[in-house]
Structure formats: C-alpha cells, structure tokens
Tab-separated table of C-alpha atoms in Angstrom:
chain	number	residue	atom	x	y	z
J	1	ALA	CA	0.074	-0.029	-0.100
J	2	VAL	CA	0.987	3.471	-0.763
J	3	PRO	CA	1.936	5.211	2.541
J	4	ALA	CA	-0.352	8.276	3.348
J	5	ALA	CA	2.626	10.600	3.235
J	6	SER	CA	6.233	11.429	4.331
J	7	LEU	CA	8.424	14.619	4.325
J	8	GLU	CA	11.850	14.351	2.860
J	9	PRO	CA	13.910	17.339	3.721
J	10	LEU	CA	15.871	18.413	0.619
J	11	TRP	CA	17.747	21.845	1.595
J	12	GLU	CA	17.121	25.464	3.070
J	13	PHE	CA	17.050	28.444	1.102
J	14	GLY	CA	19.230	31.058	3.059
J	15	CYS	CA	22.247	32.991	3.061
J	16	GLU	CA	24.301	35.355	5.450
J	17	ALA	CA	22.304	38.258	4.685
J	18	THR	CA	18.992	36.491	5.382
J	19	ALA	CA	20.115	34.903	8.632
J	20	GLY	CA	18.031	36.223	11.582
J	21	HIS	CA	15.409	37.825	9.477
J	22	ASN	CA	11.747	36.524	9.839
J	23	VAL	CA	10.339	35.021	6.700
J	24	SER	CA	6.954	36.841	6.525
J	25	SER	CA	5.750	35.523	3.049
J	26	VAL	CA	6.675	33.278	0.246
J	27	ALA	CA	5.479	32.939	-3.425
J	28	TRP	CA	6.273	30.705	-6.366
J	29	ASN	CA	6.320	32.344	-9.823
J	30	PRO	CA	3.564	31.292	-11.873
J	31	VAL	CA	5.831	30.597	-15.140
J	32	ALA	CA	9.316	30.125	-13.825
J	33	ALA	CA	8.275	27.181	-11.569
J	34	ASP	CA	11.444	26.805	-9.641
J	35	VAL	CA	11.649	30.499	-8.660
J	36	LEU	CA	10.357	31.328	-5.316
J	37	ALA	CA	10.120	34.809	-3.828
J	38	ALA	CA	10.401	35.491	-0.157
J	39	ALA	CA	9.617	38.501	1.876
J	40	TYR	CA	11.520	39.249	5.168
J	41	GLY	CA	10.111	41.339	7.892
J	42	GLU	CA	9.020	41.368	11.473
J	43	PHE	CA	5.490	41.209	12.618
J	44	GLU	CA	5.812	42.951	15.862
J	45	PHE	CA	6.064	46.760	16.305
J	46	THR	CA	9.037	46.461	18.911
J	47	LYS	CA	11.290	44.678	16.483
J	48	GLN	CA	10.829	46.645	13.239
J	49	ARG	CA	13.899	47.073	11.128
J	50	PRO	CA	14.704	47.267	7.436
J	51	GLY	CA	13.384	44.406	5.591
J	52	MET	CA	14.495	42.535	2.259
J	53	VAL	CA	12.865	40.556	-0.672
J	54	ALA	CA	14.794	37.745	-2.142
J	55	LEU	CA	14.171	35.395	-5.229
J	56	TRP	CA	15.511	32.052	-4.712
J	57	SER	CA	16.041	29.272	-7.314
J	58	LEU	CA	16.126	25.619	-6.758
J	59	GLN	CA	19.473	25.559	-8.668
J	60	THR	CA	21.335	27.877	-6.176
J	61	PRO	CA	19.715	27.423	-2.791
J	62	HIS	CA	22.519	29.444	-1.171
J	63	HIS	CA	22.738	32.246	-3.554
J	64	PRO	CA	19.678	34.381	-4.250
J	65	LEU	CA	19.028	35.359	-7.853
J	66	ARG	CA	17.849	38.839	-6.552
J	67	LEU	CA	18.319	40.513	-2.927
J	68	TRP	CA	16.739	43.781	-2.656
J	69	ARG	CA	16.912	45.703	0.729
J	70	MET	CA	13.949	47.601	1.611
J	71	PRO	CA	13.777	50.686	4.081
J	72	THR	CA	10.945	48.941	6.020
J	73	GLY	CA	9.969	45.228	6.846
J	74	ALA	CA	8.252	43.315	3.980
J	75	THR	CA	4.994	41.628	5.181
J	76	ALA	CA	3.589	40.289	2.150
J	77	LEU	CA	4.014	39.559	-1.561
J	78	ALA	CA	2.309	38.025	-4.867
J	79	PHE	CA	3.329	37.420	-8.382
J	80	SER	CA	1.057	38.692	-11.006
J	81	ARG	CA	-0.373	35.749	-13.072
J	82	LEU	CA	-0.649	37.740	-16.273
J	83	GLN	CA	2.606	39.549	-16.071
J	84	PRO	CA	4.647	36.999	-14.280
J	85	HIS	CA	7.680	39.439	-14.151
J	86	LEU	CA	5.769	41.574	-11.676
J	87	LEU	CA	6.137	41.121	-7.972
J	88	ALA	CA	3.771	42.987	-5.787
J	89	VAL	CA	5.085	43.688	-2.148
J	90	GLY	CA	3.224	44.902	0.822
J	91	PHE	CA	5.235	46.582	3.920
J	92	TYR	CA	4.792	47.075	7.560
J	93	SER	CA	4.703	50.704	6.920
J	94	GLY	CA	1.461	50.459	4.893
J	95	MET	CA	3.118	51.025	1.537
J	96	VAL	CA	2.568	48.796	-1.413
J	97	GLY	CA	5.187	48.605	-4.277
J	98	VAL	CA	5.177	46.642	-7.491
J	99	TYR	CA	8.555	45.396	-8.710
J	100	ASP	CA	10.057	43.854	-12.128
J	101	VAL	CA	12.013	40.930	-11.005
J	102	ARG	CA	14.123	41.199	-14.433
J	103	SER	CA	15.825	44.267	-12.695
J	104	VAL	CA	18.794	43.844	-10.538
J	105	GLU	CA	18.314	47.096	-8.933
J	106	GLY	CA	15.077	46.400	-6.987
J	107	LYS	CA	13.808	49.714	-7.726
J	108	ALA	CA	9.832	49.882	-7.562
J	109	ALA	CA	8.007	49.936	-11.165
J	110	SER	CA	5.125	51.611	-9.233
J	111	GLU	CA	4.458	52.300	-5.600
J	112	SER	CA	2.041	53.944	-3.430
J	113	ASN	CA	3.025	57.027	-1.512
J	114	ALA	CA	1.705	59.589	0.912
J	115	ILE	CA	0.001	61.607	-2.073
J	116	THR	CA	-1.668	58.541	-3.937
J	117	GLY	CA	-2.614	57.027	-0.570
J	118	LYS	CA	-1.217	54.241	1.414
J	119	HIS	CA	-2.401	52.068	4.415
J	120	ASN	CA	-2.189	53.339	7.788
J	121	GLU	CA	-1.217	50.164	9.211
J	122	PRO	CA	0.748	47.121	8.011
J	123	VAL	CA	-0.198	45.286	4.740
J	124	TRP	CA	-0.760	41.689	5.713
J	125	GLN	CA	-1.672	40.090	2.387
J	126	LEU	CA	-1.820	40.863	-1.347
J	127	ARG	CA	-3.995	39.162	-4.470
J	128	TRP	CA	-3.744	39.850	-7.795
J	129	VAL	CA	-7.427	39.480	-9.496
J	130	ASP	CA	-8.561	39.896	-13.065
J	131	LYS	CA	-10.148	43.146	-13.616
J	132	LEU	CA	-14.056	42.863	-13.925
J	133	GLY	CA	-15.637	43.867	-17.222
J	134	GLY	CA	-12.052	44.001	-18.528
J	135	ALA	CA	-11.061	42.346	-21.856
J	136	GLY	CA	-9.490	39.521	-19.840
J	137	GLY	CA	-5.731	40.595	-20.122
J	138	ASP	CA	-5.958	43.017	-17.210
J	139	GLU	CA	-5.190	42.710	-13.482
J	140	ASN	CA	-5.799	44.815	-10.301
J	141	LEU	CA	-3.903	44.347	-7.121
J	142	ILE	CA	-5.793	43.988	-3.793
J	143	SER	CA	-4.545	44.741	-0.460
J	144	VAL	CA	-5.755	44.063	2.994
J	145	SER	CA	-4.481	45.820	6.299
J	146	THR	CA	-5.155	46.187	9.902
J	147	ASP	CA	-6.392	49.865	9.177
J	148	GLY	CA	-9.617	48.059	8.189
J	149	ARG	CA	-9.397	48.870	4.490
J	150	VAL	CA	-9.352	46.395	1.460
J	151	THR	CA	-7.911	48.381	-1.270
J	152	GLN	CA	-7.793	47.934	-5.063
J	153	TRP	CA	-4.636	49.325	-6.895
J	154	ALA	CA	-4.727	49.940	-10.487
J	155	LEU	CA	-1.363	50.008	-12.418
J	156	LYS	CA	-1.504	53.199	-14.202
J	157	LYS	CA	1.117	55.960	-13.926
J	158	GLY	CA	2.177	54.678	-10.286
J	159	LEU	CA	-0.661	52.982	-8.271
J	160	GLU	CA	-4.112	54.300	-8.510
J	161	ARG	CA	-6.191	53.459	-5.074
J	162	THR	CA	-9.826	52.650	-4.713
J	163	ASP	CA	-11.066	51.264	-1.248
J	164	LEU	CA	-13.435	48.157	-1.945
J	165	MET	CA	-14.331	47.803	1.842
J	166	LYS	CA	-13.948	49.566	4.999
J	167	LEU	CA	-14.478	46.708	7.439
J	168	LYS	CA	-16.799	46.970	10.260
J	169	ARG	CA	-17.028	44.927	13.248
J	170	LEU	CA	-19.955	42.765	13.710
J	171	PRO	CA	-22.460	43.990	16.294
J	172	GLY	CA	-21.780	43.116	19.771
J	173	VAL	CA	-18.014	42.390	19.163
J	174	ALA	CA	-16.576	45.587	20.199
J	175	GLY	CA	-17.189	44.978	24.001
J	176	SER	CA	-16.624	41.418	23.785
J	177	THR	CA	-13.432	40.082	25.225
J	178	LEU	CA	-13.413	36.824	23.463
J	179	GLY	CA	-11.423	37.586	20.134
J	180	ARG	CA	-9.562	40.276	21.238
J	181	SER	CA	-8.237	38.861	24.595
J	182	PHE	CA	-7.167	35.732	22.962
J	183	ALA	CA	-5.425	37.598	20.109
J	184	HIS	CA	-3.246	39.499	22.719
J	185	LEU	CA	-2.884	36.481	24.867
J	186	ALA	CA	-1.631	34.445	21.789
J	187	ALA	CA	0.504	37.227	20.639
J	188	ALA	CA	2.226	37.339	23.975
J	189	GLN	CA	2.523	33.648	24.255
J	190	GLU	CA	3.891	32.954	20.884
J	191	GLY	CA	6.418	35.925	20.859
J	192	GLY	CA	4.606	37.804	18.460
J	193	ASP	CA	1.912	37.073	15.687
J	194	LYS	CA	0.752	39.533	13.589
J	195	ALA	CA	0.611	42.623	15.842
J	196	PRO	CA	-2.850	44.021	17.006
J	197	ALA	CA	-3.855	47.166	15.395
J	198	LYS	CA	-2.941	50.359	17.580
J	199	ALA	CA	-6.136	51.987	17.174
J	200	GLN	CA	-8.091	49.131	18.070
J	201	LEU	CA	-6.622	49.178	21.524
J	202	GLU	CA	-7.698	52.678	22.540
J	203	ALA	CA	-10.293	52.413	25.137
J	204	GLY	CA	-13.173	54.764	26.486
J	205	ALA	CA	-13.776	55.658	29.977
J	206	ASP	CA	-15.600	52.449	30.660
J	207	GLY	CA	-12.994	50.183	29.222
J	208	GLY	CA	-14.911	49.622	26.051
J	209	ILE	CA	-13.047	49.802	22.736
J	210	ILE	CA	-13.918	52.860	20.759
J	211	SER	CA	-13.107	51.847	17.220
J	212	ARG	CA	-16.092	50.045	15.179
J	213	ARG	CA	-13.988	49.008	12.335
J	214	ALA	CA	-12.570	45.445	11.869
J	215	SER	CA	-8.918	44.793	11.303
J	216	GLY	CA	-8.188	42.830	8.190
J	217	LEU	CA	-5.449	40.144	7.915
J	218	SER	CA	-6.252	38.019	5.106
J	219	VAL	CA	-8.402	37.819	1.806
J	220	ASP	CA	-9.095	35.723	-1.059
J	221	PHE	CA	-11.219	35.955	-4.073
J	222	SER	CA	-14.085	33.437	-5.129
J	223	PRO	CA	-13.187	31.419	-8.295
J	224	LEU	CA	-16.896	31.108	-9.012
J	225	ASP	CA	-17.612	34.903	-8.903
J	226	PRO	CA	-14.592	37.202	-8.952
J	227	SER	CA	-16.743	40.091	-7.377
J	228	ILE	CA	-17.037	38.205	-4.266
J	229	TYR	CA	-14.180	37.829	-1.588
J	230	MET	CA	-13.584	36.539	1.835
J	231	CYS	CA	-11.857	38.513	4.315
J	232	GLY	CA	-10.431	37.288	7.856
J	233	THR	CA	-10.284	39.477	10.612
J	234	GLU	CA	-8.417	39.973	13.920
J	235	ASP	CA	-11.573	39.402	15.498
J	236	GLY	CA	-11.769	35.794	14.390
J	237	PHE	CA	-14.998	36.462	11.858
J	238	ILE	CA	-14.585	35.528	8.166
J	239	LEU	CA	-16.582	38.383	6.219
J	240	LYS	CA	-18.114	37.741	2.912
J	241	CYS	CA	-17.903	40.932	0.617
J	242	SER	CA	-18.489	42.116	-2.695
J	243	ILE	CA	-16.864	44.518	-4.666
J	244	SER	CA	-19.978	46.276	-5.586
J	245	TYR	CA	-20.952	47.118	-1.702
J	246	SER	CA	-18.064	49.114	-0.020
J	247	GLU	CA	-20.087	49.944	3.254
J	248	GLN	CA	-21.535	46.352	4.088
J	249	HIS	CA	-20.168	42.792	4.189
J	250	LEU	CA	-22.722	40.057	2.747
J	251	GLY	CA	-22.535	37.640	5.566
J	252	ALA	CA	-19.989	36.244	8.145
J	253	PHE	CA	-18.693	32.787	8.774
J	254	THR	CA	-17.842	32.340	12.617
J	255	GLY	CA	-16.159	29.797	14.616
J	256	HIS	CA	-12.716	31.060	14.881
J	257	ARG	CA	-11.783	32.204	18.381
J	258	GLY	CA	-8.699	34.455	17.388
J	259	PRO	CA	-7.166	36.297	14.381
J	260	VAL	CA	-7.873	34.720	11.070
J	261	TYR	CA	-4.279	34.885	9.519
J	262	ARG	CA	-5.040	33.121	6.160
J	263	ILE	CA	-7.940	32.340	3.820
J	264	SER	CA	-7.716	30.128	0.653
J	265	PHE	CA	-10.056	28.974	-1.936
J	266	SER	CA	-9.519	25.356	-3.152
J	267	PRO	CA	-8.213	25.070	-6.627
J	268	PHE	CA	-10.161	22.160	-7.355
J	269	ALA	CA	-13.797	22.867	-5.653
J	270	PRO	CA	-14.413	26.698	-5.852
J	271	SER	CA	-17.050	26.781	-3.044
J	272	VAL	CA	-14.669	25.128	-0.457
J	273	PHE	CA	-11.953	27.449	1.178
J	274	LEU	CA	-9.733	26.941	4.263
J	275	SER	CA	-8.739	29.173	7.193
J	276	CYS	CA	-6.145	29.144	9.667
J	277	SER	CA	-6.052	31.104	12.983
J	278	ALA	CA	-4.202	32.022	16.238
J	279	ASP	CA	-6.952	29.932	17.948
J	280	TRP	CA	-4.721	26.778	17.084
J	281	THR	CA	-7.016	25.476	14.268
J	282	VAL	CA	-7.376	25.278	10.627
J	283	ARG	CA	-11.069	25.131	9.432
J	284	ILE	CA	-12.485	23.928	6.375
J	285	TRP	CA	-15.671	25.714	4.950
J	286	ASP	CA	-18.229	25.398	2.207
J	287	ALA	CA	-19.466	28.667	0.796
J	288	GLU	CA	-22.562	27.253	-0.557
J	289	GLN	CA	-23.800	25.770	2.717
J	290	ASP	CA	-26.355	27.965	4.466
J	291	SER	CA	-25.018	27.225	8.136
J	292	ARG	CA	-22.133	29.474	7.664
J	293	GLU	CA	-20.308	26.984	10.131
J	294	ALA	CA	-17.204	25.214	9.315
J	295	VAL	CA	-17.435	21.661	8.007
J	296	TYR	CA	-14.062	20.599	9.961
J	297	SER	CA	-11.956	22.122	12.731
J	298	LEU	CA	-8.511	20.544	12.605
J	299	GLN	CA	-5.955	20.961	15.257
J	300	SER	CA	-2.433	19.438	15.520
J	301	SER	CA	-0.974	21.536	18.530
J	302	MET	CA	-1.652	24.142	21.136
J	303	HIS	CA	0.039	27.059	19.284
J	304	GLY	CA	-1.442	29.614	16.540
J	305	VAL	CA	-1.429	28.280	13.063
J	306	LEU	CA	0.172	31.110	10.905
J	307	ASP	CA	-0.213	29.935	7.378
J	308	ALA	CA	-1.962	27.272	5.256
J	309	CYS	CA	-2.317	26.477	1.557
J	310	TRP	CA	-3.912	23.896	-0.574
J	311	SER	CA	-1.832	21.441	-2.611
J	312	PRO	CA	-2.346	22.083	-6.510
J	313	LEU	CA	-1.795	18.287	-7.069
J	314	ASN	CA	-4.326	16.438	-4.613
J	315	SER	CA	-7.457	18.084	-3.745
J	316	THR	CA	-7.955	16.920	-0.159
J	317	VAL	CA	-4.338	17.781	0.785
J	318	PHE	CA	-3.012	21.085	2.444
J	319	ALA	CA	-0.228	22.150	4.561
J	320	ALA	CA	-0.066	24.539	7.612
J	321	VAL	CA	2.544	25.946	9.871
J	322	THR	CA	2.537	26.703	13.404
J	323	ALA	CA	3.960	29.201	15.948
J	324	ASP	CA	5.929	26.507	17.708
J	325	GLY	CA	7.786	25.273	14.451
J	326	ARG	CA	5.463	22.562	12.881
J	327	LEU	CA	5.115	21.815	9.399
J	328	ASP	CA	2.007	19.602	8.992
J	329	VAL	CA	0.479	17.948	6.003
J	330	TRP	CA	-3.024	17.031	6.163
J	331	ASN	CA	-5.083	14.934	3.892
J	332	LEU	CA	-8.918	15.090	4.475
J	333	SER	CA	-9.335	11.725	2.866
J	334	SER	CA	-7.170	9.902	5.292
J	335	SER	CA	-7.601	11.590	8.596
J	336	THR	CA	-9.244	14.636	10.028
J	337	LEU	CA	-7.913	13.915	13.519
J	338	ASP	CA	-4.167	14.151	12.696
J	339	PRO	CA	-1.728	15.260	10.041
J	340	VAL	CA	-0.456	12.635	7.780
J	341	ALA	CA	3.034	14.064	7.979
J	342	SER	CA	4.876	16.441	10.111
J	343	ALA	CA	8.260	17.985	10.397
J	344	PRO	CA	9.136	19.845	13.617
J	345	LEU	CA	11.564	22.444	12.718
J	346	GLY	CA	12.300	24.126	15.990
J	347	SER	CA	11.637	27.950	15.158
J	348	LYS	CA	8.407	29.659	14.687
J	349	LEU	CA	7.024	29.346	10.938
J	350	SER	CA	5.143	31.889	9.519
J	351	ALA	CA	4.777	31.004	5.656
J	352	VAL	CA	4.052	28.033	3.623
J	353	ALA	CA	3.609	27.335	-0.037
J	354	PHE	CA	3.340	24.300	-2.178
J	355	ALA	CA	5.000	24.374	-5.658
J	356	HIS	CA	2.846	24.528	-8.650
J	357	ARG	CA	4.298	21.413	-10.512
J	358	ASP	CA	6.005	19.290	-8.277
J	359	PRO	CA	5.290	17.553	-4.574
J	360	VAL	CA	7.509	20.195	-3.009
J	361	VAL	CA	6.534	22.364	-0.140
J	362	VAL	CA	8.467	25.206	1.554
J	363	ALA	CA	8.107	26.750	4.931
J	364	GLY	CA	9.653	30.001	6.022
J	365	SER	CA	10.841	30.516	9.641
J	366	GLU	CA	11.986	33.431	11.808
J	367	THR	CA	15.507	32.524	11.494
J	368	GLY	CA	15.590	33.403	7.915
J	369	SER	CA	15.550	29.816	6.679
J	370	ILE	CA	13.261	28.450	4.170
J	371	HIS	CA	12.924	24.740	4.483
J	372	VAL	CA	12.263	22.776	1.367
J	373	PHE	CA	10.700	19.273	1.519
J	374	ARG	CA	9.663	16.756	-0.928
J	375	VAL	CA	6.145	15.191	-0.305
J	376	HIS	CA	5.929	11.309	-0.815
J	377	GLY	CA	3.217	8.940	-0.724
J	378	ALA	CA	-0.415	9.166	-1.663
J	379	ALA	CA	-0.277	13.109	-0.514
J	380	ALA	CA	1.954	13.806	-3.121
J	381	GLY	CA	-0.580	13.843	-5.776
J	382	ASP	CA	-2.813	12.018	-8.068
J	383	LYS	CA	-3.021	11.675	-11.831
J	384	GLU	CA	-6.693	12.241	-11.721
J	385	SER	CA	-8.835	14.493	-13.812
J	386	ALA	CA	-9.686	17.962	-12.111
J	387	ALA	CA	-13.281	16.870	-12.255
J	388	VAL	CA	-12.508	13.649	-10.347
J	389	GLN	CA	-10.331	15.772	-7.768
J	390	ARG	CA	-13.038	17.922	-7.380
J	391	GLU	CA	-15.720	15.366	-6.697
J	392	ARG	CA	-13.394	13.637	-4.398
J	393	LEU	CA	-12.917	16.799	-1.970
J	394	LEU	CA	-16.754	17.465	-2.266
J	395	ALA	CA	-17.437	13.899	-1.117
J	396	THR	CA	-14.946	14.178	1.714
J	397	ILE	CA	-16.663	17.244	2.908
J	398	ALA	CA	-20.331	16.157	2.284
J	399	PRO	CA	-22.640	15.716	5.388
J	400	SER	CA	-22.933	12.599	6.940
J	401	PRO	CA	-26.239	10.835	6.754
J	402	LEU	CA	-26.026	10.466	10.423
J	403	ALA	CA	-25.709	14.118	11.146
J	404	GLU	CA	-29.395	14.804	11.575
J	405	ILE	CA	-29.515	12.428	14.169
J	406	SER	CA	-29.252	14.226	17.456
C-alpha cells in the first residue's frame, strides 16, 4: 500500500544576509516554476527594522537570484499571473510596491505614497485579481491591512487606489473580550503573531473599545464569482464581501476564536475554502452551505497556525505551519484528526507554499531559513482529472447521513 505521506527534507534557502530575518511571506512564480520569492520582515512593532525581498532558485539554494534591501519590513508579496515578471510587495509601513524581477536594482516600477494614498497600518496580504469587465488581459492588485481597508490598486502611472471596503466589526463584538483577549494572549505567548492594530486598543472611559472597524489580516477571491471575496479579521470572523458594496459585508462565517491569518479557496472545488487562526485550528468551509459553520476544525498543537495552503496536485491535501515550528501536511481523505505527515523545525514558522508542478512544499521560519521538503506517498498527488479531484474533495466534506440524528 502507498503510505499516506512522508516529508523528505531537501535543503534550505538562505544566506548570510537573510540569517536572523523573519520570513513573512513566500510565493512561487507562476511561469518560472522553480523560482520562489520571499519577503523578510518582522510582525511586531517593537522589532521593526529594514526588510528584504529575495528571489531563490532550486538550482542555487544559498545564492539568491535577487536580494533587494527595503527601508521597512516586507510583510506580504504576490506574483502577477498575467505579467509574471511583476512582484507586488506589501510593507509594515502600509506602503505597497510593484517590482520588476528582471531588474537587478530592485527599484519599484510602481508604488503607493503619501499623495496617492497608502494604508495606515501594515499590509498583511496581497492578491492579484482579473479586472472585472475587462478584456481578460488586465489585473488589479488587492491589499488588506489592519487599518480596516481592503484596497484595490490599478497599475496606471504609479498606483491608483480605490477602497473596496472599510471593514466593520460585527454587532456586539466591540465590547466582547473573546476574540481580542485571545489575540493579545496568543501574541504574547507566541512571541508575536501579527501585531494588534494600534487604533483598536484605544479604550473609552468604561474600558470599552472605541473603534467600530474590523482589522483585516487575510483575503481571497471566489473562483466562482470574482466580485465576491472573503476577508479574515483580527476578531476571528470571516466576512463575505462584494466589490459592488463598499459599506456593508454580505455575511459572516463564525467559529474562529482568534485572528484569522489566512484564507484560501480550493483550486479544485471553488466553493470550498480553508482558514487558519491563532486559535490553534485550521477550518474547512463550504461557501454554499447555509449554516456558515465550518465543515471541519483541525488541530495538531496548542499553538497558533500562522499560514496554510492547498496542494495544487491533490484536492484533499493542504499544509499548515505553526508558531511552535511544526510543518503539518493534512489529507482530508485519510484523517481529520491528525496530519498525515509532520516535520518539527524548531523555530516559529510564518509562511508555507506548495510548488505549482512538483510535490514540493516550503516553510519559512523566523530564523531566515526557508525549509524545502519533497512530499512522498498518496499526499504527493494523483494523476486524476480535475473533475475527479473536485468530486473527491466534495465527497470528503459532504454531510454525514447521520448528521441529523441528535
């Protein structure tokens, strides 16, 4: 029988310049399949220092193809799908820049500034999306920040900003201690998850929180309807939003009890998405279910899950990394109780990504190392059609016939 999964360590991406710098985000190039971009930046206010962006290749794991030094910590990045030489970078300062990776200098081709507008707090995630109503050859860049804004950037002369949404907290949340106390406790215990928004900490005379806006940490767009997106917040809620409505979200998915660090739609079943949180869990959701409750809640440790991503080769497989240094590979077809493979790496991990074409997964750590593993066994991938993969995932998350028996 084929083993469920195993992880074979291959090597680490890293060099003297990146040693000791937290790997905040990683992204594979959509065309040059062996090129990995990595952002280096601290998540905590008290640890801020200049950041870096590096491009790594499987051919030269200890010599980056590019190494750009940035004036502030880099906290998010994303490659354009239509123009894969363009790399968007988000910064702790709230700035957003778009860089041409063909350039050695690392000078931004387009960037936000105080005049064109920038986020007031750190940028935590970036997404490129096809421009709605366009000719199919145009993209916009989307950013989300703890300042509560989901912002769209158009690549004109510079970057033109449009706010898609100013996130609002759900009724009754502002006075609640649930999400916020957990967030701050978790941040203290883990030695610093993504920092709480400063404005959110302002208290009134009665100790209540003044701000009614929600702090955004993660975002992903629906493959079914590119006008719909999910936004994960520091309060633990996942808000369903539309680019057509800038003042009000369409609904909320509840269950997380801490900040939601990542949301990712399945590449095989477009209604299915995962989320991960400081509450120690990864949750699997079906956007088409009316209950707005998670199908699965998965936990492997008592530490925050700082990043998670689907495998592009096997529909029921995803990877997650934790604040205590675990890389976990889960296969929903095999078990929802335990990961099918784990690698304890000894230092906090903040970023994870599967390679597009090969059964390879990378995990970035606070030490500056990016650990590279090959996935073996059934979790490595199946030579099934996309339709079969989709049906297999949907069957895995389908309600049990016994579910209605109380």
